[in-house]
Short mmCIF file of N, CA, C and O in Angstrom, two decimals:
data_model
loop_
_atom_site.label_atom_id
_atom_site.label_comp_id
_atom_site.label_asym_id
_atom_site.label_seq_id
_atom_site.Cartn_x
_atom_site.Cartn_y
_atom_site.Cartn_z
N UNK A 327 96.80 96.43 77.44
CA UNK A 327 95.45 95.84 76.93
C UNK A 327 94.37 95.33 75.51
O UNK A 327 96.07 94.60 75.22
N UNK A 328 93.55 95.63 75.44
CA UNK A 328 92.81 94.29 74.49
C UNK A 328 93.34 94.46 72.83
O UNK A 328 93.42 93.60 72.42
N UNK A 329 94.36 95.14 72.63
CA UNK A 329 94.72 95.82 71.13
C UNK A 329 96.32 95.16 71.25
O UNK A 329 96.06 93.97 71.11
N UNK A 330 96.41 94.77 72.63
CA UNK A 330 98.08 94.00 72.66
C UNK A 330 97.68 92.36 72.80
O UNK A 330 98.16 91.60 71.55
N UNK A 331 97.22 92.53 73.52
CA UNK A 331 96.64 90.90 73.23
C UNK A 331 96.14 90.55 72.24
O UNK A 331 96.31 89.21 71.98
N UNK A 332 95.75 91.07 71.55
CA UNK A 332 94.82 90.85 69.96
C UNK A 332 95.96 89.89 69.02
O UNK A 332 96.34 88.83 68.39
N UNK A 333 97.04 91.63 69.29
CA UNK A 333 98.01 91.41 68.48
C UNK A 333 98.77 89.58 68.66
O UNK A 333 99.40 89.40 68.16
N UNK A 334 99.15 89.50 70.29
CA UNK A 334 99.21 88.73 70.92
C UNK A 334 99.32 87.06 70.21
O UNK A 334 99.67 86.75 69.49
N UNK A 335 97.65 87.21 70.64
CA UNK A 335 97.04 85.39 69.63
C UNK A 335 96.75 86.11 68.33
O UNK A 335 96.97 84.52 67.71
N UNK A 336 97.47 86.99 67.22
CA UNK A 336 97.39 86.73 66.43
C UNK A 336 98.07 85.61 65.18
O UNK A 336 98.62 84.90 63.99
N UNK A 337 99.75 85.94 66.64
CA UNK A 337 100.77 85.66 66.80
C UNK A 337 100.80 84.20 66.93
O UNK A 337 101.96 83.54 66.81
N UNK A 338 99.75 83.99 67.85
CA UNK A 338 100.13 82.92 68.68
C UNK A 338 98.89 81.18 67.75
O UNK A 338 98.99 80.63 67.37
N UNK A 339 98.13 81.81 69.06
CA UNK A 339 96.63 81.08 69.18
C UNK A 339 95.65 80.82 68.33
O UNK A 339 94.70 80.06 68.04
N UNK A 340 95.64 82.37 67.95
CA UNK A 340 94.51 82.76 67.16
C UNK A 340 93.07 82.19 67.83
O UNK A 340 92.27 82.16 68.08
N UNK A 341 92.92 82.23 69.29
CA UNK A 341 92.23 82.39 69.90
C UNK A 341 90.85 83.14 70.16
O UNK A 341 89.85 82.90 70.02
N UNK A 342 90.64 84.39 70.59
CA UNK A 342 89.54 85.54 69.84
C UNK A 342 90.53 86.40 69.61
O UNK A 342 91.57 87.09 69.57
N UNK A 343 89.66 86.85 68.67
CA UNK A 343 89.43 88.40 68.62
C UNK A 343 88.67 89.63 68.57
O UNK A 343 89.46 89.55 69.84
N UNK A 344 89.69 90.36 68.14
CA UNK A 344 89.17 91.42 69.12
C UNK A 344 87.99 92.13 70.08
O UNK A 344 88.56 92.34 70.97
N UNK A 345 87.46 92.00 69.55
CA UNK A 345 86.86 92.45 70.33
C UNK A 345 85.77 91.63 71.98
O UNK A 345 85.50 91.66 72.79
N UNK A 346 86.53 90.69 70.95
CA UNK A 346 86.46 88.70 72.32
C UNK A 346 87.71 89.60 74.01
O UNK A 346 87.07 89.01 74.59
N UNK A 347 88.28 90.22 73.34
CA UNK A 347 89.20 90.26 73.81
C UNK A 347 89.45 91.50 74.56
O UNK A 347 89.16 91.46 75.72
N UNK A 348 88.44 92.22 73.71
CA UNK A 348 88.06 93.32 74.84
C UNK A 348 87.37 93.59 76.32
O UNK A 348 87.20 93.94 77.27
N UNK A 349 85.90 92.88 75.12
CA UNK A 349 85.00 92.06 76.41
C UNK A 349 85.75 91.39 78.22
O UNK A 349 84.92 91.34 78.43
N UNK A 350 86.00 90.68 77.39
CA UNK A 350 87.50 90.03 77.80
C UNK A 350 87.86 90.47 79.82
O UNK A 350 87.76 89.90 80.76
N UNK A 351 89.03 91.82 79.01
CA UNK A 351 89.59 92.30 80.22
C UNK A 351 88.75 93.12 81.00
O UNK A 351 88.37 93.97 81.55
N UNK A 352 87.19 93.48 79.85
CA UNK A 352 86.25 94.29 81.80
C UNK A 352 85.14 93.46 81.74
O UNK A 352 84.63 94.31 82.42
N UNK A 353 86.09 92.16 82.23
CA UNK A 353 84.82 91.59 83.58
C UNK A 353 85.97 91.75 84.79
O UNK A 353 87.14 91.77 84.49
N UNK A 354 84.79 91.92 85.36
CA UNK A 354 84.86 92.57 86.90
C UNK A 354 86.20 91.14 87.72
O UNK A 354 87.45 91.07 88.35
N UNK A 355 85.92 90.15 87.22
CA UNK A 355 86.10 88.85 87.44
C UNK A 355 87.20 88.38 87.30
O UNK A 355 88.02 87.18 87.86
N UNK A 356 88.24 89.09 86.41
CA UNK A 356 89.37 88.65 85.27
C UNK A 356 90.29 89.03 85.24
O UNK A 356 90.39 90.47 85.51
N UNK A 357 91.14 88.17 86.35
CA UNK A 357 92.54 89.04 85.33
C UNK A 357 93.94 88.58 84.74
O UNK A 357 92.99 87.79 84.19
N UNK A 358 94.53 89.30 85.02
CA UNK A 358 95.16 89.08 83.36
C UNK A 358 96.88 90.21 83.32
O UNK A 358 96.20 90.78 84.19
N UNK A 359 97.43 88.76 83.30
CA UNK A 359 99.05 88.97 83.46
C UNK A 359 99.81 89.21 82.42
O UNK A 359 99.29 88.30 81.75
N UNK A 360 100.60 90.33 81.94
CA UNK A 360 101.42 89.85 80.49
C UNK A 360 102.97 90.40 80.87
O UNK A 360 102.92 91.10 82.40
N UNK A 361 103.51 90.13 79.93
CA UNK A 361 104.83 90.11 80.23
C UNK A 361 105.55 91.41 78.78
O UNK A 361 105.29 90.72 77.71
N UNK A 362 105.87 92.22 79.22
CA UNK A 362 106.11 93.12 78.37
C UNK A 362 107.96 93.97 78.38
O UNK A 362 108.19 93.18 79.21
N UNK A 363 108.54 93.82 76.36
CA UNK A 363 109.90 94.17 77.07
C UNK A 363 109.77 95.16 75.73
O UNK A 363 109.21 95.26 74.63
N UNK A 364 110.40 96.53 76.61
CA UNK A 364 110.49 97.84 75.72
C UNK A 364 108.48 97.28 74.70
O UNK A 364 108.15 97.92 73.14
N UNK A 365 107.72 97.71 75.19
CA UNK A 365 106.19 98.38 75.10
C UNK A 365 106.24 97.90 74.34
O UNK A 365 105.18 97.55 73.70
N UNK A 366 106.42 95.86 74.09
CA UNK A 366 105.70 94.66 73.64
C UNK A 366 105.67 93.73 74.17
O UNK A 366 105.50 93.12 75.42
N UNK A 367 104.39 94.05 74.09
CA UNK A 367 103.70 91.87 75.03
C UNK A 367 104.76 91.30 73.75
O UNK A 367 104.41 90.48 72.95
N UNK A 368 105.26 90.18 74.99
CA UNK A 368 105.96 88.45 75.24
C UNK A 368 104.87 87.17 75.94
O UNK A 368 104.93 86.55 74.53
N UNK A 369 103.91 88.33 76.65
CA UNK A 369 103.33 87.12 76.88
C UNK A 369 101.98 87.68 77.50
O UNK A 369 102.17 88.65 78.06
N UNK A 370 101.04 86.66 77.98
CA UNK A 370 99.37 87.23 78.85
C UNK A 370 99.18 85.27 79.10
O UNK A 370 99.01 84.56 78.55
N UNK A 371 98.72 85.52 80.05
CA UNK A 371 97.75 84.82 80.86
C UNK A 371 96.87 85.24 81.66
O UNK A 371 96.75 86.15 81.59
N UNK A 372 95.81 84.86 80.76
CA UNK A 372 93.59 85.38 81.48
C UNK A 372 93.13 84.33 82.29
O UNK A 372 93.63 83.31 82.01
N UNK A 373 93.01 84.38 83.22
CA UNK A 373 91.85 83.88 84.21
C UNK A 373 91.68 84.39 85.25
O UNK A 373 90.52 86.11 84.63
N UNK A 374 89.94 83.55 84.81
CA UNK A 374 88.95 83.51 85.62
C UNK A 374 88.53 83.44 87.06
O UNK A 374 89.74 82.32 87.49
N UNK A 375 88.12 84.24 88.27
CA UNK A 375 88.48 83.87 89.57
C UNK A 375 87.03 83.93 89.67
O UNK A 375 86.93 84.74 89.70
N UNK A 376 86.22 82.59 90.59
CA UNK A 376 84.56 82.78 90.88
C UNK A 376 84.94 81.86 92.14
O UNK A 376 85.10 81.28 92.62
N UNK A 377 84.71 82.87 93.61
CA UNK A 377 84.56 82.60 95.06
C UNK A 377 86.52 81.93 95.31
O UNK A 377 86.76 83.40 94.71
N UNK A 378 86.41 80.08 95.09
CA UNK A 378 87.43 80.23 95.74
C UNK A 378 88.21 78.99 94.56
O UNK A 378 88.82 78.20 94.78
N UNK A 379 87.57 79.58 93.64
CA UNK A 379 87.81 78.99 92.47
C UNK A 379 88.34 79.80 91.24
O UNK A 379 88.79 80.76 91.16
N UNK A 380 89.88 79.36 90.66
CA UNK A 380 90.30 79.76 89.73
C UNK A 380 90.70 79.07 88.57
O UNK A 380 90.52 78.28 88.21
N UNK A 381 90.09 79.77 87.05
CA UNK A 381 90.74 79.39 85.53
C UNK A 381 91.48 80.11 84.63
O UNK A 381 90.76 81.08 84.25
N UNK A 382 92.58 79.14 84.53
CA UNK A 382 93.30 79.99 83.54
C UNK A 382 92.44 80.24 81.54
O UNK A 382 91.74 78.78 81.35
N UNK A 383 92.13 80.55 81.24
CA UNK A 383 91.29 81.30 79.48
C UNK A 383 92.37 80.75 78.69
O UNK A 383 91.79 80.55 77.70
N UNK A 384 93.31 81.90 80.01
CA UNK A 384 94.33 82.03 78.07
C UNK A 384 95.73 81.23 78.94
O UNK A 384 95.54 82.50 79.34
N UNK A 385 96.67 81.53 77.96
CA UNK A 385 98.09 81.75 78.10
C UNK A 385 98.15 81.09 77.20
O UNK A 385 98.62 80.24 76.75
N UNK A 386 99.64 82.26 76.19
CA UNK A 386 99.94 82.51 74.84
C UNK A 386 101.41 83.42 75.31
O UNK A 386 101.79 84.34 75.90
N UNK A 387 102.72 82.75 74.33
CA UNK A 387 103.86 83.26 74.89
C UNK A 387 104.46 83.91 72.77
O UNK A 387 103.56 83.26 72.34
N UNK A 388 104.81 85.05 72.92
CA UNK A 388 105.22 84.77 71.02
C UNK A 388 105.39 83.37 70.70
O UNK A 388 106.94 83.49 71.50
N UNK A 389 105.24 83.65 68.99
CA UNK A 389 106.32 82.45 68.63
C UNK A 389 108.16 82.56 69.02
O UNK A 389 109.25 82.16 69.45
N UNK A 390 108.14 84.29 69.01
CA UNK A 390 109.80 84.10 68.56
C UNK A 390 110.40 84.88 70.34
O UNK A 390 111.86 84.53 69.94
N UNK A 391 109.70 84.00 71.29
CA UNK A 391 109.94 84.23 72.47
C UNK A 391 109.62 82.51 73.42
O UNK A 391 109.81 82.76 74.38
N UNK A 392 108.92 81.94 72.46
CA UNK A 392 109.34 80.95 73.42
C UNK A 392 110.88 80.07 73.80
O UNK A 392 112.03 80.25 73.63
N UNK A 393 110.43 79.30 74.65
CA UNK A 393 111.17 77.80 75.44
C UNK A 393 112.67 79.74 75.69
O UNK A 393 113.74 78.65 75.99
N UNK A 394 111.89 80.79 76.34
CA UNK A 394 112.88 81.01 77.68
C UNK A 394 111.92 81.31 78.68
O UNK A 394 112.74 82.28 79.41
N UNK A 395 111.46 80.87 79.50
CA UNK A 395 111.07 80.30 80.69
C UNK A 395 109.64 81.53 81.32
O UNK A 395 109.37 81.48 81.86
N UNK A 396 109.50 82.72 79.79
CA UNK A 396 108.81 83.11 79.96
C UNK A 396 107.12 82.80 80.61
O UNK A 396 106.33 83.14 80.85
N UNK A 397 106.35 81.66 80.14
CA UNK A 397 105.64 80.71 80.61
C UNK A 397 105.21 80.48 81.89
O UNK A 397 104.20 81.04 82.11
N UNK A 398 106.49 80.10 81.88
CA UNK A 398 107.09 79.78 83.19
C UNK A 398 106.87 80.31 84.56
O UNK A 398 106.30 81.07 85.81
N UNK A 399 107.04 81.59 83.55
CA UNK A 399 106.75 83.03 84.62
C UNK A 399 105.54 83.55 84.86
O UNK A 399 105.19 84.06 86.61
N UNK A 400 104.72 83.58 83.74
CA UNK A 400 103.12 83.63 84.70
C UNK A 400 102.80 83.03 84.95
O UNK A 400 101.65 83.24 85.91
N UNK A 401 102.99 81.51 84.75
CA UNK A 401 102.16 80.68 85.86
C UNK A 401 102.26 80.51 86.85
O UNK A 401 101.25 80.62 87.67
N UNK A 402 103.85 80.78 87.31
CA UNK A 402 103.74 80.94 88.72
C UNK A 402 103.60 82.43 89.45
O UNK A 402 102.98 81.96 90.88
N UNK A 403 103.63 83.34 89.51
CA UNK A 403 102.64 84.61 89.55
C UNK A 403 101.22 83.98 89.41
O UNK A 403 100.15 85.16 91.13
N UNK A 404 100.77 83.28 88.82
CA UNK A 404 99.24 82.73 88.73
C UNK A 404 98.31 82.26 89.57
O UNK A 404 98.17 82.76 91.20
N UNK A 405 99.72 81.56 90.04
CA UNK A 405 99.89 80.77 90.80
C UNK A 405 99.67 81.23 91.81
O UNK A 405 98.95 81.22 93.86
N UNK A 406 100.55 82.45 92.43
CA UNK A 406 101.01 82.48 93.66
C UNK A 406 99.58 83.63 94.21
O UNK A 406 99.43 84.00 95.44
N UNK A 407 99.30 84.46 93.31
CA UNK A 407 98.69 85.28 93.42
C UNK A 407 97.32 84.99 93.62
O UNK A 407 96.14 85.08 95.27
N UNK A 408 96.26 83.85 92.94
CA UNK A 408 95.41 83.11 93.42
C UNK A 408 95.52 82.19 95.37
O UNK A 408 95.26 82.28 96.12
N UNK A 409 96.77 81.48 95.37
CA UNK A 409 97.21 81.62 97.05
C UNK A 409 97.34 83.16 97.77
O UNK A 409 96.23 82.78 98.61
N UNK A 410 97.96 84.07 97.62
CA UNK A 410 96.96 84.61 98.52
C UNK A 410 95.29 85.46 98.03
O UNK A 410 95.70 85.67 98.83
N UNK A 411 95.09 84.81 97.72
CA UNK A 411 94.38 85.20 97.56
C UNK A 411 92.53 84.13 97.80
O UNK A 411 91.48 83.98 97.60
N UNK A 412 93.38 83.30 98.03
CA UNK A 412 93.04 81.84 98.92
C UNK A 412 92.38 81.23 98.22
O UNK A 412 90.64 80.48 98.30
N UNK A 413 92.19 80.73 96.60
CA UNK A 413 91.62 80.17 95.56
C UNK A 413 92.22 78.47 96.23
O UNK A 413 93.59 79.03 95.96
N UNK A 414 91.43 78.22 95.73
CA UNK A 414 91.59 76.85 96.47
C UNK A 414 92.17 75.86 95.58
O UNK A 414 93.21 74.55 95.89
N UNK A 415 91.31 76.07 94.44
CA UNK A 415 91.93 75.13 92.43
C UNK A 415 91.71 75.90 91.91
O UNK A 415 91.01 76.85 90.98
N UNK A 416 92.59 75.47 90.67
CA UNK A 416 93.16 76.29 89.61
C UNK A 416 92.44 74.96 88.12
O UNK A 416 93.25 74.26 88.64
N UNK A 417 92.11 75.75 87.09
CA UNK A 417 91.19 74.75 86.14
C UNK A 417 91.75 74.96 85.15
O UNK A 417 92.28 76.50 84.81
N UNK A 418 92.35 75.05 83.75
CA UNK A 418 92.47 74.88 82.60
C UNK A 418 92.34 73.20 81.90
O UNK A 418 91.62 72.32 82.05
N UNK A 419 91.86 73.99 80.93
CA UNK A 419 91.32 73.25 79.70
C UNK A 419 92.30 73.18 78.24
O UNK A 419 93.40 74.10 77.53
N UNK A 420 93.19 72.07 78.03
CA UNK A 420 94.26 71.91 76.68
C UNK A 420 93.39 70.53 76.46
O UNK A 420 93.35 70.07 76.93
N UNK A 421 93.80 70.58 74.91
CA UNK A 421 93.87 69.83 73.95
C UNK A 421 95.15 68.37 73.59
O UNK A 421 95.88 68.87 74.49
N UNK A 422 94.49 67.43 73.58
CA UNK A 422 95.44 65.74 73.74
C UNK A 422 96.14 66.36 72.85
O UNK A 422 96.80 65.70 73.00
N UNK A 423 96.16 66.97 72.03
CA UNK A 423 97.51 66.62 70.61
C UNK A 423 98.28 68.29 71.11
O UNK A 423 98.98 68.58 70.52
N UNK A 424 98.12 68.81 71.98
CA UNK A 424 98.96 70.12 72.02
C UNK A 424 99.91 69.62 73.51
O UNK A 424 99.90 69.58 74.51
N UNK A 425 100.95 68.66 72.44
CA UNK A 425 101.37 68.24 73.80
C UNK A 425 103.04 68.76 74.99
O UNK A 425 102.85 68.12 75.54
N UNK A 426 103.40 70.13 74.15
CA UNK A 426 104.10 70.71 74.87
C UNK A 426 103.48 71.30 76.14
O UNK A 426 103.56 71.95 76.78
N UNK A 427 101.52 72.03 75.66
CA UNK A 427 101.16 72.52 76.59
C UNK A 427 101.36 71.48 78.09
O UNK A 427 101.38 71.26 79.06
N UNK A 428 100.90 69.92 77.50
CA UNK A 428 100.12 68.56 78.81
C UNK A 428 101.93 68.12 79.37
O UNK A 428 101.25 68.99 81.01
N UNK A 429 103.32 68.95 78.52
CA UNK A 429 104.40 68.49 79.52
C UNK A 429 104.21 69.43 80.65
O UNK A 429 105.24 69.15 81.61
N UNK A 430 103.76 70.85 80.51
CA UNK A 430 103.59 72.16 80.84
C UNK A 430 103.24 72.57 82.10
O UNK A 430 103.69 71.91 82.73
N UNK A 431 101.99 72.07 81.42
CA UNK A 431 100.74 72.17 83.11
C UNK A 431 100.94 70.45 84.31
O UNK A 431 101.53 70.88 84.68
N UNK A 432 101.27 69.73 83.29
CA UNK A 432 102.06 68.41 84.15
C UNK A 432 103.17 68.94 85.13
O UNK A 432 103.50 68.21 86.14
N UNK A 433 104.11 69.87 84.32
CA UNK A 433 105.93 69.78 85.93
C UNK A 433 105.40 71.47 86.36
O UNK A 433 105.83 71.33 87.86
N UNK A 434 104.44 71.89 86.36
CA UNK A 434 103.04 72.70 87.89
C UNK A 434 102.12 71.46 88.00
O UNK A 434 101.68 72.78 89.28
N UNK A 435 101.14 69.91 88.13
CA UNK A 435 100.81 69.49 89.03
C UNK A 435 99.48 69.74 88.73
O UNK A 435 99.08 69.31 89.51
N UNK A 436 99.46 69.67 87.67
CA UNK A 436 98.20 69.90 86.62
C UNK A 436 97.70 68.63 86.61
O UNK A 436 98.20 67.81 85.96
N UNK A 437 96.91 68.37 87.48
CA UNK A 437 96.12 66.52 86.30
C UNK A 437 94.43 67.10 85.42
O UNK A 437 93.99 68.24 86.61
N UNK A 438 94.74 65.78 85.78
CA UNK A 438 93.58 65.48 84.18
C UNK A 438 91.90 65.57 84.93
O UNK A 438 92.62 64.99 85.58
N UNK A 439 91.05 65.61 85.18
CA UNK A 439 90.18 65.40 86.25
C UNK A 439 88.64 65.00 85.15
O UNK A 439 88.08 64.03 85.87
N UNK A 440 89.05 65.05 84.48
CA UNK A 440 87.68 64.41 83.31
C UNK A 440 88.28 65.71 81.46
O UNK A 440 88.97 65.76 81.09
N UNK A 441 87.96 64.77 80.89
CA UNK A 441 87.94 64.24 79.35
C UNK A 441 86.02 65.07 78.53
O UNK A 441 85.49 64.50 79.13
N UNK A 442 87.15 66.26 77.57
CA UNK A 442 85.74 66.76 76.87
C UNK A 442 86.00 66.13 75.36
O UNK A 442 86.67 66.32 74.47
N UNK A 443 85.06 65.13 75.46
CA UNK A 443 84.87 63.93 73.40
C UNK A 443 84.87 65.61 72.24
O UNK A 443 83.43 66.27 73.01
N UNK A 444 85.48 65.18 71.56
CA UNK A 444 85.62 65.93 70.47
C UNK A 444 84.88 67.89 70.52
O UNK A 444 84.33 68.14 70.21
N UNK A 445 86.32 68.15 71.24
CA UNK A 445 85.41 69.45 72.49
C UNK A 445 85.67 70.83 71.12
O UNK A 445 85.44 71.65 70.49
N UNK A 446 86.88 70.82 70.63
CA UNK A 446 87.77 71.25 69.43
C UNK A 446 87.90 71.30 68.34
O UNK A 446 86.58 69.92 67.83
N UNK A 447 87.29 72.26 67.43
CA UNK A 447 87.16 72.16 65.88
C UNK A 447 87.33 71.11 64.50
O UNK A 447 86.69 70.53 63.95
N UNK A 448 88.56 71.03 66.02
CA UNK A 448 89.09 69.45 64.71
C UNK A 448 89.18 68.37 65.39
O UNK A 448 89.40 67.70 64.55
N UNK A 449 88.08 68.55 65.64
CA UNK A 449 87.49 66.75 66.92
C UNK A 449 88.00 66.03 67.68
O UNK A 449 88.26 65.54 67.95
N UNK A 450 89.84 66.99 68.83
CA UNK A 450 90.46 66.88 69.35
C UNK A 450 89.06 66.98 70.30
O UNK A 450 88.98 68.22 71.20
N UNK A 451 89.84 66.44 70.97
CA UNK A 451 89.24 65.91 73.06
C UNK A 451 90.71 67.35 74.25
O UNK A 451 90.91 67.17 73.24
N UNK A 452 88.96 67.65 74.41
CA UNK A 452 90.17 68.71 75.64
C UNK A 452 90.32 67.80 77.15
O UNK A 452 89.65 66.49 77.63
N UNK A 453 91.20 67.69 78.00
CA UNK A 453 91.71 67.17 79.44
C UNK A 453 91.38 68.63 80.38
O UNK A 453 91.94 70.08 80.08
N UNK A 454 89.91 68.05 81.24
CA UNK A 454 90.31 69.19 81.97
C UNK A 454 91.38 69.04 82.77
O UNK A 454 91.25 67.74 83.42
N UNK A 455 92.48 70.27 83.36
CA UNK A 455 92.22 69.67 84.51
C UNK A 455 92.64 70.33 85.80
O UNK A 455 92.27 72.36 85.35
N UNK A 456 93.67 70.32 86.95
CA UNK A 456 93.04 70.94 87.91
C UNK A 456 94.55 71.16 88.75
O UNK A 456 94.94 69.77 88.25
N UNK A 457 94.94 71.85 89.20
CA UNK A 457 95.69 72.29 90.04
C UNK A 457 95.10 72.70 91.63
O UNK A 457 94.20 73.97 91.83
N UNK A 458 95.67 71.88 92.77
CA UNK A 458 94.96 72.54 94.19
C UNK A 458 96.73 73.47 94.40
O UNK A 458 97.37 72.95 94.66
N UNK A 459 95.13 74.29 95.20
CA UNK A 459 96.85 75.47 95.96
C UNK A 459 96.12 74.92 96.99
O UNK A 459 95.56 74.96 97.79
#
């Protein structure tokens, strides 16, 4: 639910406020997958699907559960679901400063297709990445 996602977000990347989470999860074209343990959310991935394309809008794992393969499980599930739903391409954007995320997405075959200059608040560039399914 939006409260759990918001609480995870507060502990990790601080991407959306609670109202943004609520609005995001109510959209028809949004798929959200989470990993839970004992009713606590450990990781979540939010994907927008439009026609035969998908965009990963959010992916995070709780800081106390990083480096345990949970992010990989989420990505594998998203890729599998996209293939099943005949999605041809998956997109995402990531900061050039986020070296750990860049390695992570490269591992799954995401390739940079363009750069959004000074896209983030801190002035860093965003890499738009794509994976063909």
